[in-house]
Tab-separated table of C-alpha atoms and ligand atoms in Angstrom:
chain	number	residue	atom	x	y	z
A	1	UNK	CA	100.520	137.818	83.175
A	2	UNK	CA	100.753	135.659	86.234
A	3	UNK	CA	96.281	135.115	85.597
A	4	UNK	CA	96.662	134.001	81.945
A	5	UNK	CA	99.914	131.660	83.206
A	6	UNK	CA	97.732	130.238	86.284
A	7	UNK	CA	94.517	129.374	83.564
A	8	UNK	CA	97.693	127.673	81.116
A	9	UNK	CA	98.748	125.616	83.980
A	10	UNK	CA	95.499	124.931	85.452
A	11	UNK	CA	94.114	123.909	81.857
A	12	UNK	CA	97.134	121.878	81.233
A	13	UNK	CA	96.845	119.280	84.948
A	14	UNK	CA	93.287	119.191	84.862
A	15	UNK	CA	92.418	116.352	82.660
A	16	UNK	CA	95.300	114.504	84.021
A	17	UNK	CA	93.990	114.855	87.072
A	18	UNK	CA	90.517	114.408	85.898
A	19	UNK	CA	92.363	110.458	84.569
A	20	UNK	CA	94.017	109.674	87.753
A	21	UNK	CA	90.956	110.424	89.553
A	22	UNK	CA	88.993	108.244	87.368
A	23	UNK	CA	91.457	105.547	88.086
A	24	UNK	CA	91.074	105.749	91.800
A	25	UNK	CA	87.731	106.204	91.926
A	26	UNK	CA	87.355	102.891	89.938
A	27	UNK	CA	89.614	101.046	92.248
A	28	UNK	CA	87.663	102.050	94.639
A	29	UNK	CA	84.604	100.667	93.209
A	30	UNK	CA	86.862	97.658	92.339
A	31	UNK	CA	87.838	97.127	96.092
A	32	UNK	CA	84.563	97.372	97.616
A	33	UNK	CA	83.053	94.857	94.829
A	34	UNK	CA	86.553	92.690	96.074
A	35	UNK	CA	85.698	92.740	99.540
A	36	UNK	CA	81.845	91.491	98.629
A	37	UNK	CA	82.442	89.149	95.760
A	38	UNK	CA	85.059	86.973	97.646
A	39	UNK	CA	87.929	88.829	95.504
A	40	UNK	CA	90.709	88.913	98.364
A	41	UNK	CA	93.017	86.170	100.022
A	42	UNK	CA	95.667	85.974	102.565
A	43	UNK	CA	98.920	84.601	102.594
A	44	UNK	CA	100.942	84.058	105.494
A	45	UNK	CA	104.771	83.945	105.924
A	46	UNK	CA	106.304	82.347	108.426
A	47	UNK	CA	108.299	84.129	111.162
A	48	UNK	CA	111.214	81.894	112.325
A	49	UNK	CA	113.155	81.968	115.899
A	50	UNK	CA	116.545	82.456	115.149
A	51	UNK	CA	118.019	80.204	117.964
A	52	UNK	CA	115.637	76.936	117.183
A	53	UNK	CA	115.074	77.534	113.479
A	54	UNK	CA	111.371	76.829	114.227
A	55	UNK	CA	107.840	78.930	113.284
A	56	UNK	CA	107.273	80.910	116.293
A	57	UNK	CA	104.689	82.420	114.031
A	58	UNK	CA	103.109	83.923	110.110
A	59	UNK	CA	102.212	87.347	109.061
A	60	UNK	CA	99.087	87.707	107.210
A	61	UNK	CA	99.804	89.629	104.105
A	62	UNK	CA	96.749	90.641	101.994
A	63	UNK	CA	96.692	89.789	98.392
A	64	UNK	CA	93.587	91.500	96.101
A	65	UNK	CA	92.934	89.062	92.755
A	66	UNK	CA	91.747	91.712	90.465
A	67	UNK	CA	89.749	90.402	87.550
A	68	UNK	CA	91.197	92.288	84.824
A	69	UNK	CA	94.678	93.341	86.675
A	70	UNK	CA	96.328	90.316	87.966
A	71	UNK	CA	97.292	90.723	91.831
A	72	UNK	CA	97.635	94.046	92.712
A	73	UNK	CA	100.108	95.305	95.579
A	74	UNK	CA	98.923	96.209	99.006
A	75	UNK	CA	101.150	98.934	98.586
A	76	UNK	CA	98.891	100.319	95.719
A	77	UNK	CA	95.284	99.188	97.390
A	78	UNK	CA	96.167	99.730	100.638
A	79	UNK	CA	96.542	103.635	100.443
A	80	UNK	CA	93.515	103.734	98.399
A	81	UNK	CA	91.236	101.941	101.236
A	82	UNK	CA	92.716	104.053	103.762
A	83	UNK	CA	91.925	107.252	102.012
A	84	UNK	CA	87.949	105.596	101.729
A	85	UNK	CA	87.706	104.271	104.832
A	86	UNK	CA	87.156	100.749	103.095
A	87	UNK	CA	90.267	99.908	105.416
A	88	UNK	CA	88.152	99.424	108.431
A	89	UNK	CA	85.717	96.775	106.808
A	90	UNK	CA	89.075	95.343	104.752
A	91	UNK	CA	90.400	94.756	108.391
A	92	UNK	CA	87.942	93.510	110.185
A	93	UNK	CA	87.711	90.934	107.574
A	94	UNK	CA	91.266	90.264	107.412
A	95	UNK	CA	91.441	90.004	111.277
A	96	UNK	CA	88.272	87.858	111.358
A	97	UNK	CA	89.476	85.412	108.349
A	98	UNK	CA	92.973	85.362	109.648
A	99	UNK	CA	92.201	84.354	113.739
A	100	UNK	CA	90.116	81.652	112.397
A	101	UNK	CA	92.761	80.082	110.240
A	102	UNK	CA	95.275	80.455	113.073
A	103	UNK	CA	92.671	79.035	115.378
A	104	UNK	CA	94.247	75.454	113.480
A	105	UNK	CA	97.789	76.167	113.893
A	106	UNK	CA	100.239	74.236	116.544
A	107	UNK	CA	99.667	76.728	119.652
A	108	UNK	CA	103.261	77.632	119.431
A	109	UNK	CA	102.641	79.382	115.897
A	110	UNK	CA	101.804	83.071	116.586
A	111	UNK	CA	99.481	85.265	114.104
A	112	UNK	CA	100.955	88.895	112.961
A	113	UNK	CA	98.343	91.082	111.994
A	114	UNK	CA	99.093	94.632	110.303
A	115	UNK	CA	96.612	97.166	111.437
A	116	UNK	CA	96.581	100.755	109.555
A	117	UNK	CA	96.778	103.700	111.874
A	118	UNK	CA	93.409	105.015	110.019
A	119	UNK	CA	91.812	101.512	112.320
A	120	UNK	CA	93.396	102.567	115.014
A	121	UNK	CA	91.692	105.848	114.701
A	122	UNK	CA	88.074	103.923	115.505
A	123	UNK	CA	87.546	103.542	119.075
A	124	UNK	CA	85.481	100.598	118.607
A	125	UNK	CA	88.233	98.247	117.242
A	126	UNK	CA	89.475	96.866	120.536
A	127	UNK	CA	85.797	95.580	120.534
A	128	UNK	CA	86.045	94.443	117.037
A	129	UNK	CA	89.016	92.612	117.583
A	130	UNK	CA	88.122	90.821	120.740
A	131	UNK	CA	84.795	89.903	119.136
A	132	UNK	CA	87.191	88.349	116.436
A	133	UNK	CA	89.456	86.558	118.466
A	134	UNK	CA	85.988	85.080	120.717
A	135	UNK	CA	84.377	84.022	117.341
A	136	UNK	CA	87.641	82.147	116.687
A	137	UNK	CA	88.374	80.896	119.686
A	138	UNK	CA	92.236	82.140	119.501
A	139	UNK	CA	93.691	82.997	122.486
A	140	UNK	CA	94.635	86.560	122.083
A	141	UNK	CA	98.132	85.997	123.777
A	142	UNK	CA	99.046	83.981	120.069
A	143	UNK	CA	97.991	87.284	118.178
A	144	UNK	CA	100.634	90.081	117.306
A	145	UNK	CA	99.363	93.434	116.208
A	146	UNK	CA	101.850	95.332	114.202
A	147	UNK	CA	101.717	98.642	113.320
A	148	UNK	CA	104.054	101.721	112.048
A	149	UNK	CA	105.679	104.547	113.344
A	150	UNK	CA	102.952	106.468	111.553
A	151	UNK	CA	100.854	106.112	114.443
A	152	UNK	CA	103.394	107.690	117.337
A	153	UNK	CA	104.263	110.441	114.830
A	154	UNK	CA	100.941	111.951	114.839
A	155	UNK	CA	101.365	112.227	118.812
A	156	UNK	CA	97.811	110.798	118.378
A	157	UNK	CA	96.495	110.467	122.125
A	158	UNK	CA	93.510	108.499	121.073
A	159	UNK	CA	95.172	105.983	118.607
A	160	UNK	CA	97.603	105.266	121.813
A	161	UNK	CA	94.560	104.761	124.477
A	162	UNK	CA	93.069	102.047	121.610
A	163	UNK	CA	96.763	100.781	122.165
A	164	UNK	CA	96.573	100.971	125.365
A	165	UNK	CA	92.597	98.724	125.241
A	166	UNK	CA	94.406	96.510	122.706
A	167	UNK	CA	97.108	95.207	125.676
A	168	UNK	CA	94.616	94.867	128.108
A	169	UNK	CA	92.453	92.431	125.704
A	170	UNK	CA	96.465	90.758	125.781
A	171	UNK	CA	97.117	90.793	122.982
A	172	UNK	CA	101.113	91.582	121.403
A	173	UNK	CA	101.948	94.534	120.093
A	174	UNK	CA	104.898	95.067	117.347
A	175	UNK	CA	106.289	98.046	115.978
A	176	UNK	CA	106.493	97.357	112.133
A	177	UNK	CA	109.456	98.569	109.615
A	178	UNK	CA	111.585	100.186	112.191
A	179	UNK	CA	114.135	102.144	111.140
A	180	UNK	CA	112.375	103.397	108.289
A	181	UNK	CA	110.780	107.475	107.618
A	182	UNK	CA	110.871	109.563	110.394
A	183	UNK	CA	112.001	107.093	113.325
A	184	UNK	CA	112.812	108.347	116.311
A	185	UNK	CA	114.067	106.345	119.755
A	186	UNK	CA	111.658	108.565	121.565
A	187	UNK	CA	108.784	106.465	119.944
A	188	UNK	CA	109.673	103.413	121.787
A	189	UNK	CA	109.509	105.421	125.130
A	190	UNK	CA	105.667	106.518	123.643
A	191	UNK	CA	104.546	102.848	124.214
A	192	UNK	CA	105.540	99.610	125.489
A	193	UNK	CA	106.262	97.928	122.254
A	194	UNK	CA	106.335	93.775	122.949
A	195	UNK	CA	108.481	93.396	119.779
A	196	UNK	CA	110.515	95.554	116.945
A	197	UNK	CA	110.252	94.396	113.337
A	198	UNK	CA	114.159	95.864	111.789
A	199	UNK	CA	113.208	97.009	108.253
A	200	UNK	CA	114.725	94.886	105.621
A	201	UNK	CA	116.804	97.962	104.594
A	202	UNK	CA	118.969	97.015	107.046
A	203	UNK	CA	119.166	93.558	106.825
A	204	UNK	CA	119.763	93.885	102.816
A	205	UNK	CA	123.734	94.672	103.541
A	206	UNK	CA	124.074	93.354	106.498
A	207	UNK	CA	126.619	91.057	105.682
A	208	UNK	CA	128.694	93.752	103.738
A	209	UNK	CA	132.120	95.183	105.156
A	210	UNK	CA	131.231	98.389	104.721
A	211	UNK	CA	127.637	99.086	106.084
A	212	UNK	CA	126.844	100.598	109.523
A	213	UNK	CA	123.962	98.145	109.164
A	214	UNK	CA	125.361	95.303	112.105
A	215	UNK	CA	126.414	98.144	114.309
A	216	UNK	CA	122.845	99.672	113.858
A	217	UNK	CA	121.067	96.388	114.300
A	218	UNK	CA	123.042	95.201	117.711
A	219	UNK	CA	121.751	98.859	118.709
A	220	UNK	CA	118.414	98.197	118.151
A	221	UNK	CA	118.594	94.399	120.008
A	222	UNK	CA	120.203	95.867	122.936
A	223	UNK	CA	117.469	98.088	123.362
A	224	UNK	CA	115.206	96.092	122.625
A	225	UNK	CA	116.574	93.258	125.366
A	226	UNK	CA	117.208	96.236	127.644
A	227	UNK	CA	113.127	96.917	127.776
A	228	UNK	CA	111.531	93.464	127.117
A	229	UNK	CA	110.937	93.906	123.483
A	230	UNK	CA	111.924	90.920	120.928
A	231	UNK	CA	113.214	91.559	117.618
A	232	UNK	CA	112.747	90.433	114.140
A	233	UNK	CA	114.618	91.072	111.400
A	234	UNK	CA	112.220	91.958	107.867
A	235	UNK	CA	113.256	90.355	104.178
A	236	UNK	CA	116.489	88.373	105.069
A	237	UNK	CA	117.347	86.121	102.225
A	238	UNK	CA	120.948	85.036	102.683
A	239	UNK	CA	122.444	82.180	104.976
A	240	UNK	CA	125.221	85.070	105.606
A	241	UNK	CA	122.439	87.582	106.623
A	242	UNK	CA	120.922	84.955	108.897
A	243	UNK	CA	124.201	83.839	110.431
A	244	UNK	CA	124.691	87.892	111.038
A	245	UNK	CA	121.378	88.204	112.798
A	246	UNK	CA	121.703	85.234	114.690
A	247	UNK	CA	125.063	86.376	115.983
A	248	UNK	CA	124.136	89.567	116.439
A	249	UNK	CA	121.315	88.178	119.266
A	250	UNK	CA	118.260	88.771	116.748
A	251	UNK	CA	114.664	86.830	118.204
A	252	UNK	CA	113.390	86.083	115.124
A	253	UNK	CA	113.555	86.392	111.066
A	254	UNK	CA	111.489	86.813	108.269
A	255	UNK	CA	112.181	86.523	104.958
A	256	UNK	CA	112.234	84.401	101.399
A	257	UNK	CA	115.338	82.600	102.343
A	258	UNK	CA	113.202	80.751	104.816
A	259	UNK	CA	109.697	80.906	102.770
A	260	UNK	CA	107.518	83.444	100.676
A	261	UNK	CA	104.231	84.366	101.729
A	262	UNK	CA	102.176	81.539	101.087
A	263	UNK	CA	98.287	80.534	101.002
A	264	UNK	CA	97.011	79.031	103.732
A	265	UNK	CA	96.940	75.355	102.791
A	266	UNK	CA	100.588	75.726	101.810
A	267	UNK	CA	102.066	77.202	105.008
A	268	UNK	CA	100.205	74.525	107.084
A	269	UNK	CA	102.788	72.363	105.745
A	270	UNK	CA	106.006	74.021	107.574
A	271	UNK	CA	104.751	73.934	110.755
A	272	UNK	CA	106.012	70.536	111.257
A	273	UNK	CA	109.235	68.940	111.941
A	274	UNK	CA	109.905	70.668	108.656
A	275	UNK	CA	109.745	74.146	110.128
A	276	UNK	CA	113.774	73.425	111.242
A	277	UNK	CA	116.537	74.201	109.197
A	278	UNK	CA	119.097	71.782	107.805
A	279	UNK	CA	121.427	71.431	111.016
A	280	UNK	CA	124.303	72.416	109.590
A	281	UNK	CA	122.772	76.033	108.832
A	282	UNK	CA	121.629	76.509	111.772
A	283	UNK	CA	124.422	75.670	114.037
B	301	C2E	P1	104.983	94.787	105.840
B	301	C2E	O1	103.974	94.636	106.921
B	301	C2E	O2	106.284	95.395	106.224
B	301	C2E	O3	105.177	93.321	105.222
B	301	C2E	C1	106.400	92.816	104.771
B	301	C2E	C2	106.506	92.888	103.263
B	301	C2E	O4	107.803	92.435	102.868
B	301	C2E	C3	105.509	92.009	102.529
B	301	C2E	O5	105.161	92.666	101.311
B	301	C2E	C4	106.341	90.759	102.241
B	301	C2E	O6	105.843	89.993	101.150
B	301	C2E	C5	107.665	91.378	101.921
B	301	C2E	N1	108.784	90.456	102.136
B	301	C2E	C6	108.873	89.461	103.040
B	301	C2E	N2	110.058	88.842	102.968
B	301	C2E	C7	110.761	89.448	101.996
B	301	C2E	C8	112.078	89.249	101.435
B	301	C2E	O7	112.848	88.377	101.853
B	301	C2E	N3	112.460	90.095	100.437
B	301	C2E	C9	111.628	91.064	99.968
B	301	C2E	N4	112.089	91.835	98.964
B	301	C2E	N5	110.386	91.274	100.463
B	301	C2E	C10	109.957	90.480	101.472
B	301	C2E	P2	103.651	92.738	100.797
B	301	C2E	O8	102.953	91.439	101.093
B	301	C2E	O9	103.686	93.221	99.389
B	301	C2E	O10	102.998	93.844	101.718
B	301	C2E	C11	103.427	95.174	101.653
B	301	C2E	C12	102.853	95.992	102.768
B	301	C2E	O11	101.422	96.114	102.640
B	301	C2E	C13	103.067	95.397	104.162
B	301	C2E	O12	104.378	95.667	104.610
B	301	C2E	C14	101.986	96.110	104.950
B	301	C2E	O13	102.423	97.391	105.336
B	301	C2E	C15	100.868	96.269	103.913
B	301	C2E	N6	99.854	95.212	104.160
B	301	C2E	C16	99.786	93.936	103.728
B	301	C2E	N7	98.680	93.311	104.183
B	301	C2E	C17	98.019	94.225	104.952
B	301	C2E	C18	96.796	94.188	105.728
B	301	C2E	O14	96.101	93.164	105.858
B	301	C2E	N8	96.452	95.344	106.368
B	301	C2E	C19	97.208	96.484	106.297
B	301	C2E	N9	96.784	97.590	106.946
B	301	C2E	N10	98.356	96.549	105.598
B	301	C2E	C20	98.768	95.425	104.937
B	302	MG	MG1	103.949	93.947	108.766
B	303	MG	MG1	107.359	95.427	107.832
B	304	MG	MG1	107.712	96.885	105.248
C-alpha cells in the first residue's frame, strides 16, 4: 500500500541524503578552517569604459584554494556559506581585504564588490562596511556594491533600508546579472540603481543576425541613460561583441577578451598606459 511504498522510497533517499549531507557539512567545516587558515584569495578583473578603452575599475571575485580539491567555484561555496551564515564573516573579509588593496590603485580605478542578499539581511553591515572603507582609507565614492535581483524579489523592506544606509555612506550601487531569473523592469523602479551589469547571456550572441540580444541590450541602455544608471556589459570576449556594445552606447565591459580575473599583483599591471586597447580596435 501507499505506507509500505512511502518506507521503500524513504529507505531508498536516505543514505543518499545521509552522503550529500556529509559532503556539505564537511565543506562547511572546510570553509570555516579556509577563512582562518589563510585558505582564500581574490582576484580582480578589470572593468573597461567602452569609449576610452581604459580601467574605470575591477571586480573582486573570490577564489577558495582547497587543500585536497583544487579551486573550488564560488558558485559551489558560495551557496553553502550562505545557507551557514559563514557568508557574513566571508564578506566582511572580502570587503576588508579588497578596500585595502584598492586603497593602491590609480583613483580613477573603481572597486566592485558582490554582496549576498543573506548580508544584506544584517542591519549592521552599513557599519561594517564603512568601518572597512575608514580602516582603508578608500573613499567610498570608488566602491561599487553589486548585488542581484534576488534581493528586490523578496520585496524585502529591510534589505532595501540597508540599501538605502549603504547610499548615504556614498557608496555605488549596481544591479548584478540583469536580465537573468525572474527580472522584472519594476525592480529598477524599487531602487535607484547607479549602474546595470547586462548578463553575459546576452552579450554571448550579440553579434549574431538572428538574436533579439542588440535590440534587448539598446533597451536596457536607454533606460538605463533615461534614469542615470551606467551600464556594463558581463563576459564579452569578441572584438565583434565589443564593437556591438560600443555602438550600441554600452558604459563599460567586462570580460576575458580584455583580461581574466587576475591576482592582485597581476592586475596592478593594466592599470597603466597599458589599460588602452590597440587603437585600431578601439576606434
Ligand atoms: P558575478 O558577480 O556575475 O561575476 C562574474 C562571473 O563571470 C565571474 O565568475 C567571472 O570570472 C566570470 N566571467 C568574467 N568574464 C567572463 C567571460 O568573458 N566569459 C565567461 N564565461 N565568464 C566570465 P566567478 O569568479 O566564477 O564567480 C561566480 C559568481 O560567484 C559571481 O558572479 C558572484 O555571484 C559569486 N561571487 C564571487 N565572489 C563573490 C564574493 O566575494 N561574494 C559573493 N557574495 N559572491 C561572490
Ligand atoms: Mg558580480
Ligand atoms: Mg554578474
Ligand atoms: Mg553572473
Amino acid at each position: 500500500g501507499a505506507k509500505a511504498e512511502g518506507r521503500r522510497t524513504h529507505r531508498f533517499f536516505v543514505p543518499e541524503m545521509d552522503a550529500s549531507a556529509k559532503a556539505r557539512l564537511t565543506l562547511e567545516q572546510d570553509l570555516r578552517q579556509a577563512l582562518v587558515n589563510g585558505g582564500f584569495e581574490i582576484h580582480y578583473q578589470p572593468l573597461v569604459n567602452l569609449r576610452t578603452g581604459m580601467v574605470s575599475g575591477c571586480e573582486a571575485l573570490l577564489r577558495w584554494r582547497h587543500p585536497q580539491r583544487g579551486m573550488v567555484s564560488p558558485a559551489e561555496f558560495i551557496p553553502i556559506a550562505e545557507d551557514t551564515g559563514l557568508i557574513n564573516d566571508l564578506g566582511d573579509w572580502v570587503l576588508r581585504t579588497a578596500c585595502n588593496e584598492a586603497a593602491t590603485w590609480p583613483l580613477h580605478v573603481r572597486l566592485a564588490v558582490n554582496v549576498s542578499p543573506v548580508q544584506l539581511k544584517c542591519d549592521t553591515l552599513a557599519l561594517r562596511i564603512a568601518g572597512a572603507l575608514a580602516a582603508s582609507g578608500l573613499d567610498p565614492r570608488r566602491l561599487e556594491l553589486e548585488i542581484t535581483e534576488a534581493v528586490l524579489i523578496r520585496d524585502d523592506e529591510a534589505a532595501l533600508s540597508i540599501l538605502h544606509q549603504l547610499r548615504s555612506i556614498g557608496v555605488r550601487i549596481a544591479l548584478d546579472d540583469f536580465g537573468t531569473g525572474y527580472s522584472s523592469l519594476s525592480y529598477l523602479k524599487r531602487f535607484p540603481f547607479d549602474k546595470i551589469k547586462i548578463d553575459r547571456c546576452f552579450v554571448a550572441d550579440i553579434d549574431a543576425d538572428s538574436s533579439g540580444s542588440p535590440v534587448i541590450v539598446q533597451a536596457v541602455v536607454n533606460i538605463a541613460s533615461a534614469s542615470n544608471m551606467t551600464t556594463v556589459a558581463e563576459g564579452v570576449e569578441t572584438e565583434a561583441q565589443r564593437e556591438m556594445l560600443r555602438t550600441l552606447g554600452c558604459t563599460e565591459m567586462q570580460g576575458y577578451l580584455f583580461s581574466k580575473p587576475k591576482p592582485a599583483a597581476e592586475v596592478r599591471g593594466l592599470f597603466g598606459p597599458d589599460d588602452v586597447l590597440p587603437v585600431a580596435a578601439v576606434a
